[in-house]
CSV table of C-alpha atoms and ligand atoms in Angstrom, one decimal:
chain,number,residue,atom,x,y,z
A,21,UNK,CA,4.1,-4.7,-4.2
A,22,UNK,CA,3.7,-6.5,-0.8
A,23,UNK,CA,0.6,-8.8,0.0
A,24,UNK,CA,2.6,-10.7,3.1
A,25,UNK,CA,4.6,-9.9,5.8
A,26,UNK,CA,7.7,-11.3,7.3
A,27,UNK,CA,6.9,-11.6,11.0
A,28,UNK,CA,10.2,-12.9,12.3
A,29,UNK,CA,11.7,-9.1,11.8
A,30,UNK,CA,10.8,-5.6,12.4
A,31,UNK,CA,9.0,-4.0,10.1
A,32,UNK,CA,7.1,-0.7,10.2
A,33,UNK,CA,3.9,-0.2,9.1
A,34,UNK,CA,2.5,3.2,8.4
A,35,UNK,CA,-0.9,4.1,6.7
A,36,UNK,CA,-3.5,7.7,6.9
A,37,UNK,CA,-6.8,8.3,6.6
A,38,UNK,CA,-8.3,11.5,5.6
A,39,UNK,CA,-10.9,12.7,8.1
A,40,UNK,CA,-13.4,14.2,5.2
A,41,UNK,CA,-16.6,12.2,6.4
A,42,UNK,CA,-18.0,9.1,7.1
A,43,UNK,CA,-15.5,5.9,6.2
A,44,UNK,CA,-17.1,3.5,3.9
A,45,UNK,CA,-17.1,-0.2,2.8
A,46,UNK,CA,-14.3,0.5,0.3
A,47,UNK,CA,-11.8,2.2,2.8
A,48,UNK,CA,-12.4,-0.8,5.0
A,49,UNK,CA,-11.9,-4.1,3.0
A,50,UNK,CA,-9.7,-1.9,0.5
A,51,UNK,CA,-7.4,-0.7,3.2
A,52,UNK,CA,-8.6,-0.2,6.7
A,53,UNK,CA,-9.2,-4.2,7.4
A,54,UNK,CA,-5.4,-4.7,6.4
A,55,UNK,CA,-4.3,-2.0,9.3
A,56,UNK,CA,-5.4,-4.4,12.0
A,57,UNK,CA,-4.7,-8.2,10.1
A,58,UNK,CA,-1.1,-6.6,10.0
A,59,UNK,CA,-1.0,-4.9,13.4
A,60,UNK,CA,-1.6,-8.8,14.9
A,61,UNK,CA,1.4,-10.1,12.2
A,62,UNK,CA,3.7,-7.4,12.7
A,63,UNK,CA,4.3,-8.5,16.0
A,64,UNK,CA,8.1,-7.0,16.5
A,65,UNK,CA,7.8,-3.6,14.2
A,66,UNK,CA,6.1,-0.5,14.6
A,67,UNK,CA,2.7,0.4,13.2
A,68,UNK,CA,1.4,3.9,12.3
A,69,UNK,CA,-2.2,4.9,12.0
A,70,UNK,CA,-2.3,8.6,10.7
A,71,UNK,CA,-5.4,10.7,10.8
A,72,UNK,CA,-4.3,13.1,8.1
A,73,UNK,CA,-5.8,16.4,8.4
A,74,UNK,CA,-3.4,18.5,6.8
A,75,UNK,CA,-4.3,16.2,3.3
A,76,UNK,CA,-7.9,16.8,4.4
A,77,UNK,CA,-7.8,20.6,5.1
A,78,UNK,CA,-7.7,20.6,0.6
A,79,UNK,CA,-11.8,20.1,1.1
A,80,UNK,CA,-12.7,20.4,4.9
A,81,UNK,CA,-12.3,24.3,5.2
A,82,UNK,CA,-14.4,25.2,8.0
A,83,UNK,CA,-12.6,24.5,12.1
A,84,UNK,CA,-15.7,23.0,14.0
A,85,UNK,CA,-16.0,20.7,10.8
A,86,UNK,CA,-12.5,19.5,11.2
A,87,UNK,CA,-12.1,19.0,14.4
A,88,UNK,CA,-15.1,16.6,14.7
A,89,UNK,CA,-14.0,15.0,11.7
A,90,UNK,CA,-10.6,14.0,13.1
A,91,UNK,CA,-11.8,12.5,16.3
A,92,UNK,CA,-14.4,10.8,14.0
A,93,UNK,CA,-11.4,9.1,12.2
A,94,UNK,CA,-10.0,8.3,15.8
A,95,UNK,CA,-13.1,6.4,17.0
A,96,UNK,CA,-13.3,4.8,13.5
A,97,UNK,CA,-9.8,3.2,14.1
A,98,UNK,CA,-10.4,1.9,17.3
A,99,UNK,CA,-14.0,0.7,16.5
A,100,UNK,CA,-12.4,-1.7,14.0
A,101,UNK,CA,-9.8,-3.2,16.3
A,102,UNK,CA,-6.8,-0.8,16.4
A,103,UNK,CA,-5.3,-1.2,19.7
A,104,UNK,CA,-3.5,1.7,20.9
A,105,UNK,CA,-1.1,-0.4,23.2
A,106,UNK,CA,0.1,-2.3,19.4
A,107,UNK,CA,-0.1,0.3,17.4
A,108,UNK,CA,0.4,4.6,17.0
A,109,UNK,CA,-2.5,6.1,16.3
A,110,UNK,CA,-2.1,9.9,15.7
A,111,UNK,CA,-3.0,13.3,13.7
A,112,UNK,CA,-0.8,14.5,11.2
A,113,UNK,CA,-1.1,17.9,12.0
A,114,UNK,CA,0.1,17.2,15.4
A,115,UNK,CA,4.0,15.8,13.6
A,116,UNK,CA,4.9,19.6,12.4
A,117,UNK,CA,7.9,17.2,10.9
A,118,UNK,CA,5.0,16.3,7.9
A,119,UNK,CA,5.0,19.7,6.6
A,120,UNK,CA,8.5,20.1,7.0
A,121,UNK,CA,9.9,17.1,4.9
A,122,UNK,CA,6.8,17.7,2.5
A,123,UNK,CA,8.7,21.4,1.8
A,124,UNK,CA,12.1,19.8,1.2
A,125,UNK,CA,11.1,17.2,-1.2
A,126,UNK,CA,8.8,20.2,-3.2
A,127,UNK,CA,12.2,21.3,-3.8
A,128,UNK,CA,13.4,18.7,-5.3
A,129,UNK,CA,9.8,17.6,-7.7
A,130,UNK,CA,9.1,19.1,-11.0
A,131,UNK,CA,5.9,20.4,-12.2
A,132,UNK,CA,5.5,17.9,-15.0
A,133,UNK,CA,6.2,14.8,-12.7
A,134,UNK,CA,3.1,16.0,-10.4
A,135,UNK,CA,1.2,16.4,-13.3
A,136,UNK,CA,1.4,12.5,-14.0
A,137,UNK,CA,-0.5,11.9,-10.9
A,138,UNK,CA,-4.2,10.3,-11.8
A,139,UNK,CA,-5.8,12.2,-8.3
A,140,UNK,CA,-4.1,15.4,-10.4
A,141,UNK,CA,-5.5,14.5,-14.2
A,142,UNK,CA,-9.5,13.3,-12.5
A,143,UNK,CA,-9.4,17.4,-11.0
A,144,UNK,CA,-8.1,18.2,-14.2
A,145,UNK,CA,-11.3,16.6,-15.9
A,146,UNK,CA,-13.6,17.7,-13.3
A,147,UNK,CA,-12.7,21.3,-12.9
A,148,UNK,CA,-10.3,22.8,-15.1
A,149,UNK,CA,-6.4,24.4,-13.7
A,150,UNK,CA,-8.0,26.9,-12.2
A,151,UNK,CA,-10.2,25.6,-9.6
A,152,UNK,CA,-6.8,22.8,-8.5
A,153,UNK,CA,-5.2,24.7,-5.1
A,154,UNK,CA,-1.4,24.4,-5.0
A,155,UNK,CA,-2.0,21.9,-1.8
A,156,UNK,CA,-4.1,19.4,-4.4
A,157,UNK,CA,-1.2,19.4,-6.7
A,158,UNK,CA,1.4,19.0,-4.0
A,159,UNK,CA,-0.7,16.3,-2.1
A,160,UNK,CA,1.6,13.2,-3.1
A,161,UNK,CA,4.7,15.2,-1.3
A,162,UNK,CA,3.3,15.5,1.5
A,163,UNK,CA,1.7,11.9,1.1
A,164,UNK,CA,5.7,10.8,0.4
A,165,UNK,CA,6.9,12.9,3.4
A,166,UNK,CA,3.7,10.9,6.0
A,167,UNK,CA,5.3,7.9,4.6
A,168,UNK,CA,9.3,8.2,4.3
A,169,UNK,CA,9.5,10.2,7.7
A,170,UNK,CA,9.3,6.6,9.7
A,171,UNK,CA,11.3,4.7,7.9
A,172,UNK,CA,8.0,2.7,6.5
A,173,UNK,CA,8.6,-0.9,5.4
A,174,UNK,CA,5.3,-1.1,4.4
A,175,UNK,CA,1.7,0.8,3.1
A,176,UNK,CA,-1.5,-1.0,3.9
A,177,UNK,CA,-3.4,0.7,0.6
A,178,UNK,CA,-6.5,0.3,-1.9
A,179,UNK,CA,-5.4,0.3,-5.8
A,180,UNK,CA,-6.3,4.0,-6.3
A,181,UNK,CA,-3.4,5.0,-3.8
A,182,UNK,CA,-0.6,2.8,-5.7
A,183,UNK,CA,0.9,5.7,-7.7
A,184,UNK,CA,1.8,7.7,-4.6
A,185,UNK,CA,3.5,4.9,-3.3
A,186,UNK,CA,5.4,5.1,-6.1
A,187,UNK,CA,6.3,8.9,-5.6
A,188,UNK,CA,7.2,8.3,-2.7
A,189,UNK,CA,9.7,5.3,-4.0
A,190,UNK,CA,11.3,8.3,-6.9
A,191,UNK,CA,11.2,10.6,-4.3
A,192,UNK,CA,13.0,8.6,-1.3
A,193,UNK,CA,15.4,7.4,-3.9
A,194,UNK,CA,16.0,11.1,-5.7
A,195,UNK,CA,16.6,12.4,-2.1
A,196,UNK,CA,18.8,9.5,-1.8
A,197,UNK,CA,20.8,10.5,-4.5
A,198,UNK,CA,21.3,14.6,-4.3
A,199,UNK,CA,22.2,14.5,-0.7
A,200,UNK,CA,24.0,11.1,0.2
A,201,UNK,CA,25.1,10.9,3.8
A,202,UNK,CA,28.1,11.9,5.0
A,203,UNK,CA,29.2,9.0,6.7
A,204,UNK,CA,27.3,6.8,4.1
A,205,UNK,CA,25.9,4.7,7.1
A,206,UNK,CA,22.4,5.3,7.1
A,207,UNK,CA,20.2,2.4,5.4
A,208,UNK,CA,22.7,1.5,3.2
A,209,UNK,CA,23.8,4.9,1.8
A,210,UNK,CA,20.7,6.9,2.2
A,211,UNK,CA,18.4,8.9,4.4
A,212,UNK,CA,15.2,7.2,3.7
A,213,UNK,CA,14.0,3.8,2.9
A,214,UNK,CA,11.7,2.5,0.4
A,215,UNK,CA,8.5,1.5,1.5
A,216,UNK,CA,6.6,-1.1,-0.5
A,217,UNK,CA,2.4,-0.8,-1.3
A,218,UNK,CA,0.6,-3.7,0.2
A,219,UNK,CA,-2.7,-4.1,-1.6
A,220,UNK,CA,-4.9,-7.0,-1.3
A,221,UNK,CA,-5.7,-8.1,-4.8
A,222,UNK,CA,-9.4,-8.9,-4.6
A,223,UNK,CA,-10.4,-5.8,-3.0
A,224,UNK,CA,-8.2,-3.3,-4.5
A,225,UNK,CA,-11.0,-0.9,-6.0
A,226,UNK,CA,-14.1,-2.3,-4.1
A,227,UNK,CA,-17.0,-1.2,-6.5
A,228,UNK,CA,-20.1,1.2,-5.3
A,229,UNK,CA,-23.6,0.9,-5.5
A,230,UNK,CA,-23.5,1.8,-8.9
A,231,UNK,CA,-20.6,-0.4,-10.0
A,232,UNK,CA,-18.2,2.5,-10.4
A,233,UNK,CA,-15.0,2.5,-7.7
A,234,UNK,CA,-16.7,3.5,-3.9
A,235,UNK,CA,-15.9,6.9,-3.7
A,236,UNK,CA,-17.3,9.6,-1.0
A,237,UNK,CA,-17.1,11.8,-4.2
A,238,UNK,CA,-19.2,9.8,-6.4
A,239,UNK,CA,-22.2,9.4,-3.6
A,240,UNK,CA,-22.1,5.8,-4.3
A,241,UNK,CA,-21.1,4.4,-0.7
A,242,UNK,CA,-22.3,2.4,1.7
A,243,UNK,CA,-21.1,3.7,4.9
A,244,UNK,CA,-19.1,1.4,7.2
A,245,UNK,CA,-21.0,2.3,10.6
A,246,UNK,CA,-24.3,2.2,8.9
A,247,UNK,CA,-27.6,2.5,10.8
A,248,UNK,CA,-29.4,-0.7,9.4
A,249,UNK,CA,-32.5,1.2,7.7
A,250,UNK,CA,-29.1,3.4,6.0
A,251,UNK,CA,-27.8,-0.4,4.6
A,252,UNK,CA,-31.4,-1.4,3.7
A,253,UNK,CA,-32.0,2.5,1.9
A,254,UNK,CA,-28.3,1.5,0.2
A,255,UNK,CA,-28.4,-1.8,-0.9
A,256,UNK,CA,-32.0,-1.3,-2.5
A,257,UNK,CA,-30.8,1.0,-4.1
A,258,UNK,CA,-27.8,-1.1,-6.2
A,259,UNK,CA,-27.9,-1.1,-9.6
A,260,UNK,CA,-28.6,-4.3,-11.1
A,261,UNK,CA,-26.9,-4.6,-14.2
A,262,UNK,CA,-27.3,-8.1,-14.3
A,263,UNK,CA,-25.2,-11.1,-16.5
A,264,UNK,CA,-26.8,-14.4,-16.7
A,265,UNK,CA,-29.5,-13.3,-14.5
A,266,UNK,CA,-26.9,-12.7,-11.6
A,267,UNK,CA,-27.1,-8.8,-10.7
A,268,UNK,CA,-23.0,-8.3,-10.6
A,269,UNK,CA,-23.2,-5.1,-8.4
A,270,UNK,CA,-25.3,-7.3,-5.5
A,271,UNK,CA,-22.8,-10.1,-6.1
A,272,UNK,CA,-19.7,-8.0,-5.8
A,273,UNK,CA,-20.6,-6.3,-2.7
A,274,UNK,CA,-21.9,-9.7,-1.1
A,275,UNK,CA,-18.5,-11.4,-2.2
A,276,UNK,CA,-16.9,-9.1,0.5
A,277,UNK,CA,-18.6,-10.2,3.4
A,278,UNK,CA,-19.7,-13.7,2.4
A,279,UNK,CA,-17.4,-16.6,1.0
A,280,UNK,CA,-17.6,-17.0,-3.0
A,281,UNK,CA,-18.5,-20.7,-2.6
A,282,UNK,CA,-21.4,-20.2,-0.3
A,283,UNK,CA,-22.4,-17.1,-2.9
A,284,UNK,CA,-22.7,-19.0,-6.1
A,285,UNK,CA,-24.9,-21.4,-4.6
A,286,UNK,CA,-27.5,-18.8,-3.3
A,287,UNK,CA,-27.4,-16.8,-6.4
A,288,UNK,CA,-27.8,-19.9,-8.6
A,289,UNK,CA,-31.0,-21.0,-6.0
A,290,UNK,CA,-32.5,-17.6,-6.6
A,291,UNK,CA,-31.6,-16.4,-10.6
A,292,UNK,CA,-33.3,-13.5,-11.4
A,293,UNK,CA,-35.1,-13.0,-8.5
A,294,UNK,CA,-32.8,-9.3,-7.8
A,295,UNK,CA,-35.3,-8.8,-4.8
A,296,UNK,CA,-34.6,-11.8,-3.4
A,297,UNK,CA,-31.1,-11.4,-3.3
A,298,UNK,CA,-31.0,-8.0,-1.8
A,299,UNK,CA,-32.6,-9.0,1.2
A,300,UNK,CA,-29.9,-11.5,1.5
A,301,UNK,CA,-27.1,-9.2,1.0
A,302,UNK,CA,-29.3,-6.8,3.5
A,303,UNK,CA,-29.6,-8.9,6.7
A,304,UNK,CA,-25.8,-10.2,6.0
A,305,UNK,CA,-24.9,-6.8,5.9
A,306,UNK,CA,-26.9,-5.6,9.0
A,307,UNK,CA,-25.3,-8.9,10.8
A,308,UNK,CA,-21.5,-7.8,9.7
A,309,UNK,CA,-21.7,-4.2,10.2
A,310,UNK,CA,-24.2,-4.1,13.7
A,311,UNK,CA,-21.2,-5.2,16.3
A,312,UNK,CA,-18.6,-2.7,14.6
A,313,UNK,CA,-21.1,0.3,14.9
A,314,UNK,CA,-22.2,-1.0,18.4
A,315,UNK,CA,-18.3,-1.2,19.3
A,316,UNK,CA,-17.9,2.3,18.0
A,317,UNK,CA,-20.8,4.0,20.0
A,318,UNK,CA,-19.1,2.9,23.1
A,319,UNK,CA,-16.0,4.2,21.7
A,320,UNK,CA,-17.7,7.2,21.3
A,321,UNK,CA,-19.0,7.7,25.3
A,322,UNK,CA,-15.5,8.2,26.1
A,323,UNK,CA,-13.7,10.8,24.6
A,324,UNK,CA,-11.7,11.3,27.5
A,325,UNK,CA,-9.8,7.8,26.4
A,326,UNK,CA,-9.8,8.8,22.8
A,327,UNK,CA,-8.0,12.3,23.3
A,328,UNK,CA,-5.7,10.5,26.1
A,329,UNK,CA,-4.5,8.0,22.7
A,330,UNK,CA,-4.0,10.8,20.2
A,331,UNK,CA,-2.1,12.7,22.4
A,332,UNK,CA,0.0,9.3,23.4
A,333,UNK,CA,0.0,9.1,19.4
A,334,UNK,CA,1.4,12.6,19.3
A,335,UNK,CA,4.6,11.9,21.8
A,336,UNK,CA,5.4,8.6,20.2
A,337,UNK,CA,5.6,9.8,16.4
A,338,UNK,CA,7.1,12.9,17.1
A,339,UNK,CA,10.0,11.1,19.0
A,340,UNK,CA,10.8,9.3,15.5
A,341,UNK,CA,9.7,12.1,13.4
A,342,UNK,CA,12.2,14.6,14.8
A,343,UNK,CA,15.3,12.0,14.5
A,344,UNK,CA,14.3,11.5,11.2
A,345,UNK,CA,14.4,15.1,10.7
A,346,UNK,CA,17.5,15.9,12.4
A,347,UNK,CA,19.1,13.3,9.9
A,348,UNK,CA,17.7,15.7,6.9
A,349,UNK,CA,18.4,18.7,8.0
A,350,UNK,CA,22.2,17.7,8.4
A,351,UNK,CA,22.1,15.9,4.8
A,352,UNK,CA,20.9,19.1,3.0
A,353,UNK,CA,23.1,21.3,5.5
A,354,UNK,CA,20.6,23.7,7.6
A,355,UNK,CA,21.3,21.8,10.7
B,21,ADP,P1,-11.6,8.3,0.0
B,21,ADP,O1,-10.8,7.7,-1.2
B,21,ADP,O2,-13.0,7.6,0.2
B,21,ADP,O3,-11.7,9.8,0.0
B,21,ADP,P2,-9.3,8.0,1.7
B,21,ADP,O4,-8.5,8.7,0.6
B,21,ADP,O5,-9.1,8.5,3.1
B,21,ADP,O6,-10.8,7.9,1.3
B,21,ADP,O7,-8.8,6.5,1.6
B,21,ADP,C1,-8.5,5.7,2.7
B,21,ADP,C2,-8.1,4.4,2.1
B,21,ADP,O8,-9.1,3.7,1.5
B,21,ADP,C3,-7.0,4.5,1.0
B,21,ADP,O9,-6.0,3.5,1.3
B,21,ADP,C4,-7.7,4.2,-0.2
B,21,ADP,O10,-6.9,3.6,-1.2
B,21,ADP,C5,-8.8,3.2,0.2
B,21,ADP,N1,-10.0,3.2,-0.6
B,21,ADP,C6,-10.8,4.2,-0.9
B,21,ADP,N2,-11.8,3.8,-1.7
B,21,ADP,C7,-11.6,2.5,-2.0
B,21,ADP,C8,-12.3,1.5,-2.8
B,21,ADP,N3,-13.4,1.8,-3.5
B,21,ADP,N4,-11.7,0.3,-2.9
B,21,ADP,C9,-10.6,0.0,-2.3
B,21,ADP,N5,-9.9,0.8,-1.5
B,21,ADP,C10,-10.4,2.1,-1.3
């Protein structure tokens, strides 16, 4: 696992985002923050910003729904400092190369290995065999085919995505193996390199209001683009399970936009007093989150600009996706 980068070479970058609804404070400091501190290091690589529909299209079943929800993710990328000329932004669906690869390497994946994945055992729990599509199942292929098709150095991630990083790692190295080059040439022997995670360690699983892992699916978030009665109606509504008269849900969610030192202080000045507090973590929240959601309304007037990147988006990663490809296709001997 990665947490710096080595700006003197190339490296590529390459990360997704499923457009299924509003992103949150735990997509951003988990994951979404490190697209753009890298973007600025990675100064001589590539960087790939991947609206992911197809891994989206498992819940969002319903066109008008999707569409808006994948030019949502658009604006959300460049509202937080994504800059088109440094970086790829693009929709998965529009690389029919995902799809593809994601086939090839189902061919090559047992049943029981995909059963080993947490996203596969929490449906499990939730909703029994019967009520898991074959796309859910399959998700970390595809995930593994998003990732190995550029040659990815490198996956700006929270926690809960570490595991399909490591499929990706088996499956990279198990395509590796069955079909080895011809000439032997390619990255050392292989078709595809082995990308690395990069989590940040003190905001791997960013907690929710009610201390469990910020999830869209547990109703538990406080939205990134907030309206600032939304953060007031969110943070009031934290659950203060407190420890030393310090409510740790306030304090954790604080600690991501405020520095720890200046933190302990004010909670010390004000133990116990949970209202208090709030309405500190309130107006610092409204004061983080106001220029971001400001940034992204006038990102929003122009739609014209955000279709012109996607479709830039589209040329660029199709020009890499379908070299990749071609390599494949002549390893496993359809070309
Ligand atoms: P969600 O998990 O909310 O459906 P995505 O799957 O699109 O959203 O996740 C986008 C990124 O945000 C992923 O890299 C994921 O690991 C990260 N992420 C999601 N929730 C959290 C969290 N609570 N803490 C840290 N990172 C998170």
């Amino acid at each position: 696992m990665k947490n710096v980068i080595d700006s003197e070479h190339s490296q590529t970058i390459f990360s997704g985002v499923k457009p299924t609804g509003r992103p949150h404070i735990g997509n951003y400091f988990g994951a979404m923050r490190q697209f753009v501190k890298l973007q600025e290091e990675n100064k001589n690589g590539e960087n790939y910003f991947c609206i992911v529909d197809y891994h989206a299209l498992n819940l969002i079943q319903n066109a008008e729904e999707m569409r808006h929800l994948s030019l949502d993710v658009a604006i959300d990328f460049l509202a937080i400092g994504i800059d088109p000329k440094k970086s790829v932004i693009f929709k998965q669906s529009d690389v029919s190369e995902h799809t593809e690869l994601a086939w090839i390497f189902d061919t090559i994946t047992t049943v029981p290995y995909l059963k080993r994945a947490h996203a596969y055992k929490d449906a499990m729990t939730k909703g029994g065999e019967e009520n898991i599509s074959v796309g859910l199942f399959n998700y970390p292929m595809l995930m593994a085919a998003d990732i190995l098709l550029y040659d990815t150095d490198i996956v700006p991630v929270g926690q809960d995505q570490k595991q399909h990083i490591e499929f990706a790692r088996d499956t990279a190295e198990k395509f590796n193996r069955i079909f080895p080059t011809q000439d032997g040439s390619t990255l050392g022997g292989g078709v595809f390199k082995l990308p690395e995670a990069y989590i940040m360690k003190d905001v791997e699983t960013v907690p929710g209001i009610d201390g469990q892992k910020m999830s869209k699916s547990y109703n538990n978030t406080i939205s990134l683009f907030a309206s600032d009665e939304e953060i007031e109606k969110s943070v009031l509504s934290i659950v203060t399970d407190s420890d030393g008269e310090v409510p740790q849900n306030v304090f954790a969610i604080h600690s991501l936009i405020k520095p720890e030192k200046e933190l302990k202080k004010i909670y010390e000045e004000n133990k116990g007093k949970y209202k208090v507090l709030k309405d500190i973590l309130i107006e610092d929240l409204k004061n983080f989150i106001r220029p971001m959601r400001e940034r992204r309304g006038e990102i929003a007037k122009d739609l014209d600009f955000v279709n012109k990147v996607l479709e830039e988006g589209k040329e660029k990663a199709r020009a890499v996706a379908s070299q990749k490809m071609e390599q494949v296709r002549r390893a496993i001997g359809v070309s």
